[in-house]
mmCIF file of C-alpha atoms in Angstrom:
data_model
loop_
_atom_site.group_PDB
_atom_site.id
_atom_site.type_symbol
_atom_site.label_atom_id
_atom_site.label_comp_id
_atom_site.label_asym_id
_atom_site.label_seq_id
_atom_site.Cartn_x
_atom_site.Cartn_y
_atom_site.Cartn_z
ATOM 1 C CA MET A 29 -2.544 35.717 -36.969
ATOM 2 C CA SER A 30 -2.800 32.996 -34.421
ATOM 3 C CA ASP A 31 -5.556 30.273 -34.877
ATOM 4 C CA MET A 32 -7.251 31.512 -31.916
ATOM 5 C CA ASP A 33 -7.670 34.845 -33.817
ATOM 6 C CA SER A 34 -9.100 32.914 -36.747
ATOM 7 C CA ARG A 35 -12.004 31.528 -35.652
ATOM 8 C CA SER A 36 -15.194 32.833 -35.209
ATOM 9 C CA PRO A 37 -16.987 33.634 -31.705
ATOM 10 C CA GLY A 38 -19.272 30.810 -31.753
ATOM 11 C CA THR A 39 -16.578 28.100 -32.647
ATOM 12 C CA VAL A 40 -16.666 25.389 -29.917
ATOM 13 C CA ILE A 41 -13.695 23.460 -29.086
ATOM 14 C CA PRO A 42 -13.711 20.130 -27.317
ATOM 15 C CA LEU A 43 -11.776 20.404 -24.158
ATOM 16 C CA ASN A 44 -10.249 16.405 -24.461
ATOM 17 C CA ALA A 45 -9.006 17.250 -28.558
ATOM 18 C CA GLY A 46 -5.786 15.917 -28.612
ATOM 19 C CA ALA A 47 -5.900 14.409 -24.920
ATOM 20 C CA SER A 48 -4.418 10.434 -24.682
ATOM 21 C CA PRO A 49 -7.192 7.869 -24.028
ATOM 22 C CA PRO A 50 -7.829 7.718 -20.647
ATOM 23 C CA ARG A 51 -5.401 5.587 -18.626
ATOM 24 C CA VAL A 52 -6.879 1.602 -17.946
ATOM 25 C CA SER A 53 -6.441 0.677 -14.117
ATOM 26 C CA PHE A 54 -7.577 -1.588 -11.555
ATOM 27 C CA ASP A 55 -10.435 -0.300 -9.696
ATOM 28 C CA ARG A 56 -10.676 -1.407 -5.284
ATOM 29 C CA ARG A 57 -12.794 -4.053 -6.039
ATOM 30 C CA GLU A 58 -10.564 -5.813 -8.892
ATOM 31 C CA LEU A 59 -7.014 -4.801 -6.726
ATOM 32 C CA GLN A 60 -8.811 -6.091 -3.471
ATOM 33 C CA ALA A 61 -9.463 -9.379 -4.919
ATOM 34 C CA ILE A 62 -6.310 -9.949 -6.898
ATOM 35 C CA LEU A 63 -4.148 -9.302 -3.385
ATOM 36 C CA GLN A 64 -6.644 -11.313 -1.548
ATOM 37 C CA LEU A 65 -5.238 -14.390 -3.772
ATOM 38 C CA TYR A 66 -1.373 -12.958 -3.619
ATOM 39 C CA GLY A 67 -1.682 -12.792 0.258
ATOM 40 C CA ARG A 68 -2.947 -16.208 0.464
ATOM 41 C CA MET A 69 0.135 -17.513 -1.788
ATOM 42 C CA VAL A 70 2.510 -15.282 0.095
ATOM 43 C CA ALA A 71 1.561 -16.861 3.258
ATOM 44 C CA ALA A 72 1.572 -20.195 1.681
ATOM 45 C CA GLY A 73 5.602 -19.407 0.644
ATOM 46 C CA GLU A 74 4.459 -19.281 -3.444
ATOM 47 C CA TRP A 75 4.933 -15.797 -4.356
ATOM 48 C CA ARG A 76 7.041 -12.995 -2.533
ATOM 49 C CA ASP A 77 7.035 -10.059 -4.831
ATOM 50 C CA TYR A 78 4.514 -7.842 -6.571
ATOM 51 C CA ALA A 79 4.665 -4.823 -9.638
ATOM 52 C CA ILE A 80 1.875 -2.773 -11.076
ATOM 53 C CA ASP A 81 2.038 -1.320 -14.360
ATOM 54 C CA PHE A 82 -0.193 0.902 -16.072
ATOM 55 C CA LEU A 83 0.586 0.456 -20.087
ATOM 56 C CA LYS A 84 -1.532 2.142 -23.488
ATOM 57 C CA GLY A 85 -4.452 0.443 -23.088
ATOM 58 C CA LYS A 86 -4.406 -2.084 -20.069
ATOM 59 C CA ALA A 87 -3.281 -2.786 -16.765
ATOM 60 C CA VAL A 88 -1.091 -5.434 -15.928
ATOM 61 C CA PHE A 89 -0.291 -7.082 -12.002
ATOM 62 C CA ALA A 90 2.994 -8.972 -12.112
ATOM 63 C CA ILE A 91 3.592 -11.526 -9.547
ATOM 64 C CA PHE A 92 7.101 -12.673 -8.656
ATOM 65 C CA ARG A 93 8.858 -15.822 -6.910
ATOM 66 C CA ARG A 94 11.829 -13.622 -6.840
ATOM 67 C CA ALA A 95 12.186 -9.599 -7.332
ATOM 68 C CA SER A 96 15.103 -10.247 -10.136
ATOM 69 C CA GLU A 97 12.888 -12.902 -11.616
ATOM 70 C CA MET A 98 10.709 -12.547 -14.578
ATOM 71 C CA PRO A 99 6.810 -12.757 -13.237
ATOM 72 C CA LEU A 100 5.404 -16.313 -12.616
ATOM 73 C CA TYR A 101 1.863 -14.604 -13.883
ATOM 74 C CA ARG A 102 0.523 -11.619 -15.142
ATOM 75 C CA VAL A 103 -3.065 -10.376 -14.555
ATOM 76 C CA GLU A 104 -4.220 -8.776 -16.758
ATOM 77 C CA LYS A 105 -6.942 -6.320 -17.684
ATOM 78 C CA ASN A 106 -7.782 -4.919 -21.105
ATOM 79 C CA PRO A 107 -11.230 -3.333 -21.540
ATOM 80 C CA GLU A 108 -10.785 -3.683 -25.458
ATOM 81 C CA ALA A 109 -10.515 -7.406 -25.313
ATOM 82 C CA LYS A 110 -13.063 -9.120 -27.362
ATOM 83 C CA GLN A 111 -12.856 -12.360 -24.867
ATOM 84 C CA GLY A 112 -12.916 -10.532 -21.504
ATOM 85 C CA PRO A 113 -10.988 -7.524 -20.148
ATOM 86 C CA TYR A 114 -9.443 -10.028 -17.678
ATOM 87 C CA ALA A 115 -6.669 -12.486 -18.200
ATOM 88 C CA VAL A 116 -3.745 -14.519 -16.271
ATOM 89 C CA ILE A 117 -0.280 -15.126 -18.334
ATOM 90 C CA ASN A 118 2.452 -17.324 -17.545
ATOM 91 C CA THR A 119 6.502 -16.752 -17.636
ATOM 92 C CA ALA A 120 5.794 -18.383 -21.562
ATOM 93 C CA GLY A 121 3.339 -15.761 -22.354
ATOM 94 C CA LEU A 122 0.801 -18.599 -22.797
ATOM 95 C CA VAL A 123 -3.242 -17.104 -21.418
ATOM 96 C CA LEU A 124 -4.345 -19.566 -19.175
ATOM 97 C CA LYS A 125 -7.395 -18.254 -18.586
ATOM 98 C CA ARG A 126 -9.192 -15.283 -20.173
ATOM 99 C CA GLY A 127 -12.777 -13.772 -19.342
ATOM 100 C CA HIS A 128 -15.302 -11.077 -18.022
ATOM 101 C CA ASP A 129 -15.751 -12.386 -14.269
ATOM 102 C CA LEU A 130 -11.880 -11.737 -12.312
ATOM 103 C CA ARG A 131 -12.702 -13.981 -9.622
ATOM 104 C CA ARG A 132 -13.208 -16.865 -12.478
ATOM 105 C CA VAL A 133 -10.012 -15.912 -14.179
ATOM 106 C CA LEU A 134 -8.252 -15.962 -11.079
ATOM 107 C CA ALA A 135 -9.401 -19.022 -9.911
ATOM 108 C CA VAL A 136 -6.774 -20.584 -12.263
ATOM 109 C CA LEU A 137 -4.135 -19.475 -9.765
ATOM 110 C CA GLU A 138 -5.476 -21.036 -6.597
ATOM 111 C CA LYS A 139 -3.555 -23.744 -5.542
ATOM 112 C CA PRO A 140 -6.019 -27.388 -5.847
ATOM 113 C CA LEU A 141 -6.510 -28.721 -2.365
ATOM 114 C CA GLN A 142 -4.239 -31.817 -1.872
ATOM 115 C CA VAL A 143 -5.963 -34.729 0.256
ATOM 116 C CA VAL A 144 -4.114 -35.633 3.616
ATOM 117 C CA GLN A 145 -4.072 -38.888 4.245
#
């Protein structure tokens, strides 16, 4: 007799029983903000490549100077983080900025304006 045969006719089985947690990803608005900054930095000659990865519980946008190197920065989205879902992390693993507003967190990567005399 299988498990299905041993259940009473009124037994409710959740559809997501045993399913993995929902995959974390960047939505269109978040990706647009990241790619706007990325495009400006590519035009400035600072960055040359990127990769997007979906790990367990977080999404990562990695920024490279060259494809063969370690990423210069990682923009991470982790909805479970208490200090905010967004973080910018450098190559050494140092969190440069963390928060709830993606644009404010990305501001740490903006090149400062230089005074021309």
